[in-house]
Short mmCIF file of C-alpha atoms in Angstrom, two decimals:
data_model
loop_
_atom_site.label_atom_id
_atom_site.label_comp_id
_atom_site.label_asym_id
_atom_site.label_seq_id
_atom_site.Cartn_x
_atom_site.Cartn_y
_atom_site.Cartn_z
CA MET A 1 48.26 6.10 37.47
CA GLU A 2 48.29 2.47 36.35
CA ASN A 3 44.98 1.85 38.12
CA GLU A 4 43.45 4.92 36.52
CA LYS A 5 44.57 3.75 33.04
CA GLU A 6 43.15 0.29 33.69
CA VAL A 7 39.87 1.78 34.87
CA ILE A 8 39.71 4.04 31.80
CA SER A 9 40.57 1.12 29.52
CA LEU A 10 37.94 -1.00 31.21
CA ILE A 11 35.34 1.75 30.85
CA ILE A 12 36.18 2.16 27.14
CA TYR A 13 36.10 -1.61 26.63
CA VAL A 14 32.75 -1.95 28.38
CA SER A 15 31.38 1.06 26.51
CA VAL A 16 32.44 -0.45 23.20
CA LEU A 17 30.83 -3.73 24.16
CA ILE A 18 27.63 -1.95 25.14
CA VAL A 19 27.60 -0.03 21.85
CA ILE A 20 28.20 -3.24 19.91
CA LEU A 21 25.48 -4.98 21.89
CA ILE A 22 23.04 -2.12 21.28
CA VAL A 23 23.88 -2.10 17.56
CA PHE A 24 23.41 -5.87 17.45
CA VAL A 25 20.07 -5.71 19.29
CA VAL A 26 18.81 -2.84 17.12
CA THR A 27 19.97 -4.61 13.94
CA PHE A 28 18.37 -7.86 15.04
CA PHE A 29 15.15 -6.07 15.96
CA LEU A 30 15.03 -4.23 12.62
CA ALA A 31 15.76 -7.45 10.73
CA TYR A 32 13.06 -9.23 12.71
CA GLN A 33 10.56 -6.44 12.04
CA ARG A 34 11.49 -6.38 8.36
CA ARG A 35 11.07 -10.14 8.06
CA LYS A 36 7.79 -9.97 9.99
CA THR A 37 6.56 -7.24 7.66
CA GLU A 38 7.65 -9.25 4.61
CA LEU A 39 5.79 -12.29 5.91
CA LEU A 40 2.66 -10.22 6.56
CA ILE A 41 2.86 -8.70 3.08
CA GLU A 42 3.45 -12.15 1.58
CA LYS A 43 0.49 -13.55 3.50
CA ALA A 44 -1.73 -10.64 2.44
CA ASP A 45 -0.59 -11.07 -1.16
CA GLN A 46 -1.33 -14.81 -1.02
CA LEU A 47 -4.76 -14.06 0.44
CA ARG A 48 -5.42 -11.48 -2.28
CA LYS A 49 -4.33 -13.95 -4.99
CA PHE A 50 -6.52 -16.63 -3.45
CA GLU A 51 -9.51 -14.28 -3.38
CA LEU A 52 -8.84 -13.26 -6.99
CA GLU A 53 -8.62 -16.91 -8.06
CA LEU A 54 -11.81 -17.65 -6.15
CA SER A 55 -13.53 -14.68 -7.80
CA LYS A 56 -12.23 -15.83 -11.17
CA ALA A 57 -13.59 -19.33 -10.59
CA GLN A 58 -16.93 -17.94 -9.44
CA THR A 59 -17.06 -15.69 -12.50
CA GLU A 60 -16.32 -18.61 -14.82
CA ILE A 61 -19.06 -20.66 -13.14
CA GLN A 62 -21.49 -17.77 -13.49
CA GLU A 63 -20.62 -17.35 -17.17
CA GLN A 64 -21.16 -21.06 -17.80
CA THR A 65 -24.47 -20.84 -15.96
CA PHE A 66 -25.48 -17.84 -18.09
CA LYS A 67 -24.54 -19.81 -21.21
CA ASN A 68 -26.60 -22.81 -20.12
CA ILE A 69 -29.60 -20.61 -19.35
CA SER A 70 -29.15 -18.95 -22.76
CA TRP A 71 -29.24 -22.33 -24.50
CA GLU A 72 -32.33 -23.37 -22.55
CA LEU A 73 -34.14 -20.13 -23.38
CA HIS A 74 -33.23 -20.22 -27.05
CA ASP A 75 -33.38 -23.93 -27.86
CA ASN A 76 -36.11 -25.21 -25.56
CA ILE A 77 -38.45 -22.46 -24.39
CA GLY A 78 -37.92 -20.49 -27.59
CA GLN A 79 -38.84 -23.49 -29.73
CA LEU A 80 -41.95 -24.19 -27.66
CA LEU A 81 -43.13 -20.59 -28.03
CA SER A 82 -42.44 -20.71 -31.77
CA VAL A 83 -44.58 -23.82 -32.12
CA ALA A 84 -47.31 -22.20 -30.01
CA LYS A 85 -47.27 -19.12 -32.26
CA MET A 86 -47.54 -21.25 -35.41
CA GLN A 87 -50.47 -23.16 -33.92
CA LEU A 88 -52.22 -19.91 -33.04
CA ASN A 89 -51.72 -18.63 -36.58
CA MET A 90 -53.21 -21.85 -37.97
CA LEU A 91 -56.19 -21.78 -35.60
CA GLN A 92 -57.19 -18.19 -36.31
CA TYR A 93 -58.55 -19.13 -39.76
CA ASP A 94 -61.12 -21.39 -38.09
CA LEU A 95 -62.45 -18.54 -35.95
CA PRO A 96 -65.34 -16.22 -36.77
CA GLU A 97 -64.31 -12.95 -38.39
CA GLU A 98 -65.24 -10.88 -35.33
CA LYS A 99 -62.82 -12.83 -33.11
CA ARG A 100 -59.84 -12.91 -35.45
CA LYS A 101 -58.60 -9.44 -34.52
CA GLY A 102 -58.24 -10.28 -30.82
CA PHE A 103 -56.67 -13.59 -31.72
CA GLU A 104 -54.21 -11.85 -34.03
CA GLU A 105 -53.27 -9.37 -31.28
CA ALA A 106 -52.60 -12.27 -28.90
CA SER A 107 -50.41 -13.91 -31.55
CA ASN A 108 -48.49 -10.64 -32.03
CA VAL A 109 -47.91 -10.32 -28.26
CA LEU A 110 -46.62 -13.88 -28.19
CA GLY A 111 -44.34 -13.09 -31.13
CA GLN A 112 -42.99 -10.00 -29.37
CA GLY A 113 -42.39 -12.05 -26.23
CA LEU A 114 -40.53 -14.63 -28.30
CA LYS A 115 -38.38 -11.88 -29.82
CA GLU A 116 -37.53 -10.47 -26.39
CA LEU A 117 -36.74 -13.95 -25.10
CA ARG A 118 -34.28 -14.57 -27.91
CA GLN A 119 -32.68 -11.17 -27.36
CA LEU A 120 -32.30 -11.94 -23.67
CA SER A 121 -30.76 -15.32 -24.49
CA HIS A 122 -28.18 -13.53 -26.64
CA THR A 123 -27.13 -11.17 -23.83
CA LEU A 124 -26.65 -14.16 -21.50
CA ASN A 125 -24.51 -16.04 -24.01
CA THR A 126 -20.81 -15.35 -23.43
CA ASP A 127 -19.89 -16.33 -27.00
CA PHE A 128 -22.40 -13.89 -28.48
CA VAL A 129 -21.23 -11.02 -26.25
CA SER A 130 -17.61 -11.79 -27.13
CA LYS A 131 -18.45 -11.83 -30.83
CA ILE A 132 -20.19 -8.46 -31.03
CA GLY A 133 -18.08 -6.67 -28.41
CA LEU A 134 -18.73 -4.47 -25.39
CA GLN A 135 -20.25 -1.40 -27.03
CA GLU A 136 -22.76 -3.26 -29.19
CA SER A 137 -23.70 -5.52 -26.26
CA ILE A 138 -24.48 -2.48 -24.11
CA GLU A 139 -26.43 -0.90 -26.97
CA ASN A 140 -28.47 -4.11 -27.40
CA GLU A 141 -29.28 -4.05 -23.69
CA ILE A 142 -30.28 -0.38 -23.94
CA ASN A 143 -32.55 -1.12 -26.91
CA ARG A 144 -34.14 -4.01 -25.03
CA PHE A 145 -35.02 -1.74 -22.10
CA LYS A 146 -36.29 0.93 -24.47
CA ARG A 147 -38.66 -1.55 -26.12
CA LEU A 148 -39.99 -2.58 -22.72
CA ASN A 149 -40.60 1.09 -21.75
CA PHE A 150 -39.07 0.73 -18.29
CA LEU A 151 -37.43 4.18 -18.31
CA ASN A 152 -35.88 6.84 -20.54
CA ILE A 153 -32.25 6.15 -21.42
CA GLU A 154 -29.76 8.82 -22.48
CA TYR A 155 -26.78 7.17 -24.15
CA GLU A 156 -23.55 8.87 -25.21
CA VAL A 157 -20.20 7.73 -26.63
CA GLU A 158 -17.15 10.00 -26.49
CA GLY A 159 -13.82 9.45 -28.23
CA GLU A 160 -12.85 6.97 -30.92
CA PRO A 161 -14.06 3.45 -30.02
CA TYR A 162 -11.48 0.67 -29.87
CA ASN A 163 -11.41 -2.98 -28.86
CA ILE A 164 -10.03 -4.32 -25.60
CA ASP A 165 -9.40 -7.85 -24.34
CA LYS A 166 -12.47 -9.97 -25.11
CA LYS A 167 -12.63 -11.52 -21.63
CA ASP A 168 -12.41 -8.07 -20.05
CA GLU A 169 -15.18 -6.82 -22.35
CA ILE A 170 -17.45 -9.60 -21.09
CA ILE A 171 -16.68 -8.74 -17.46
CA ILE A 172 -17.38 -5.03 -17.99
CA PHE A 173 -20.63 -5.88 -19.77
CA ARG A 174 -21.70 -8.20 -16.94
CA ILE A 175 -20.99 -5.43 -14.40
CA TYR A 176 -23.29 -3.02 -16.24
CA GLN A 177 -25.86 -5.69 -17.03
CA GLU A 178 -26.13 -6.17 -13.25
CA CYS A 179 -26.25 -2.39 -12.83
CA PHE A 180 -29.10 -1.99 -15.36
CA SER A 181 -31.01 -4.81 -13.65
CA ASN A 182 -30.64 -3.07 -10.27
CA VAL A 183 -31.92 0.18 -11.76
CA VAL A 184 -35.05 -1.53 -13.06
CA LYS A 185 -35.68 -3.51 -9.86
CA TYR A 186 -34.85 -1.02 -7.12
CA SER A 187 -34.21 2.55 -8.25
CA LYS A 188 -37.72 3.73 -9.23
CA ALA A 189 -35.85 5.96 -11.68
CA SER A 190 -37.34 7.65 -14.72
CA VAL A 191 -34.03 8.44 -16.43
CA LEU A 192 -30.80 6.47 -16.82
CA LYS A 193 -27.73 8.18 -18.33
CA ILE A 194 -25.04 5.94 -19.81
CA LEU A 195 -21.64 7.15 -20.99
CA LEU A 196 -18.80 5.31 -22.73
CA LYS A 197 -15.68 7.47 -22.99
CA TYR A 198 -12.64 6.22 -24.92
CA SER A 199 -9.25 7.83 -24.27
CA ASP A 200 -5.64 6.77 -24.78
CA SER A 201 -5.17 5.91 -21.10
CA GLU A 202 -8.50 4.35 -20.15
CA LEU A 203 -12.00 3.28 -21.04
CA PHE A 204 -14.47 5.11 -18.81
CA VAL A 205 -17.99 3.75 -18.37
CA SER A 206 -20.70 5.28 -16.20
CA ALA A 207 -24.38 4.71 -15.52
CA THR A 208 -26.29 7.33 -13.51
CA ASP A 209 -29.97 7.20 -12.57
CA ASN A 210 -32.31 9.72 -10.92
CA GLY A 211 -33.94 7.18 -8.62
CA VAL A 212 -34.37 6.85 -4.88
CA GLY A 213 -30.73 5.90 -4.19
CA PHE A 214 -29.72 4.50 -0.83
CA ASP A 215 -27.62 5.35 2.21
CA ALA A 216 -24.31 3.61 1.44
CA ALA A 217 -23.02 4.20 4.99
CA SER A 218 -25.88 2.43 6.71
CA GLU A 219 -26.69 -0.36 4.25
CA ASN A 220 -24.64 -3.48 3.65
CA GLU A 221 -23.69 -4.26 0.07
CA GLY A 222 -25.81 -6.95 -1.49
CA THR A 223 -24.52 -9.85 -3.55
CA GLY A 224 -24.97 -7.89 -6.76
CA LEU A 225 -22.74 -4.99 -5.70
CA MET A 226 -20.13 -7.36 -4.28
CA ASN A 227 -20.03 -9.28 -7.56
CA MET A 228 -19.61 -6.04 -9.49
CA ARG A 229 -16.65 -5.00 -7.32
CA LYS A 230 -15.00 -8.43 -7.55
CA ARG A 231 -15.39 -8.52 -11.32
CA ALA A 232 -13.81 -5.07 -11.63
CA GLU A 233 -10.90 -6.16 -9.43
CA LEU A 234 -10.29 -9.17 -11.66
CA ILE A 235 -9.49 -6.92 -14.64
CA GLY A 236 -7.62 -4.24 -12.66
CA ALA A 237 -10.35 -1.64 -13.13
CA ASP A 238 -11.19 1.17 -10.71
CA PHE A 239 -14.83 0.73 -9.69
CA SER A 240 -16.94 3.10 -7.60
CA ILE A 241 -20.55 3.68 -6.58
CA LYS A 242 -21.76 7.11 -5.49
CA THR A 243 -25.21 7.43 -3.97
CA GLN A 244 -27.28 9.26 -1.42
CA LYS A 245 -30.79 8.75 -0.20
CA ASP A 246 -33.23 10.21 -2.75
CA GLU A 247 -30.35 11.36 -4.99
CA GLY A 248 -29.96 8.43 -7.36
CA VAL A 249 -26.99 6.16 -7.99
CA SER A 250 -23.89 6.62 -10.14
CA VAL A 251 -21.82 3.57 -11.07
CA THR A 252 -18.45 4.30 -12.69
CA LEU A 253 -15.65 2.11 -13.98
CA ARG A 254 -12.21 3.09 -15.21
CA TYR A 255 -10.45 0.40 -17.20
CA PRO A 256 -6.77 1.22 -17.87
CA THR A 257 -5.98 0.57 -21.53
CA LYS A 258 -2.51 2.19 -21.70
CA ARG A 259 -2.91 2.74 -25.42
CA LYS A 260 -0.17 4.74 -27.12
CA LYS A 261 -0.94 7.54 -29.49
CA THR A 262 -0.08 6.76 -33.09
#
């Protein structure tokens, strides 16, 4: 009987030890996995922050470059064209009457080009965009394209307009400035529909063309599309591009405003 009790006690003791060992191993494994997961998440978060900081730096460099180009267009090239136009106007009085009309038309074309150049310099200037705001900046860009007769533009605003962070307005404008440029260069579209929709929860912006589109699955994103996505990520906006071959392109952005009803 004594031997049986000792054997039973030994079995219980060993069983308890095994259970404790299993619990310890499982606990250690779970703790290790949790710590490993935390480190991976931390590393991914650091990488994401680094990429955001890099995108932010690139965006700031691009904005400064735009500003410098704007100054060059307005102050240097603009001044040269202004002087050229004044000289043309002065010279036309020395021409025979039959040649003045053609000379005047050339002067008017130069004047129109000068006007467009100054308008373009404004859209590239961060300070100017910040001053007039997102909606007016987009409307100026629309009017510029309308004057150049590139395509028909259907523009609509829904909801009560409101202001958002100035830096975010500039980023949204740059996204759609890039979008409009892509439409002109690549889409072969005849119509571009632009919508600004203001709601209490978000600002929704979309641009949809009826052009040739592209196969998003088979084509790599170019620098322009990558820049648009990175800029949207910087301001926490949801950005998407929908397109199919021969079915146009739709570029949408949802910027969370979290405005409270009054």
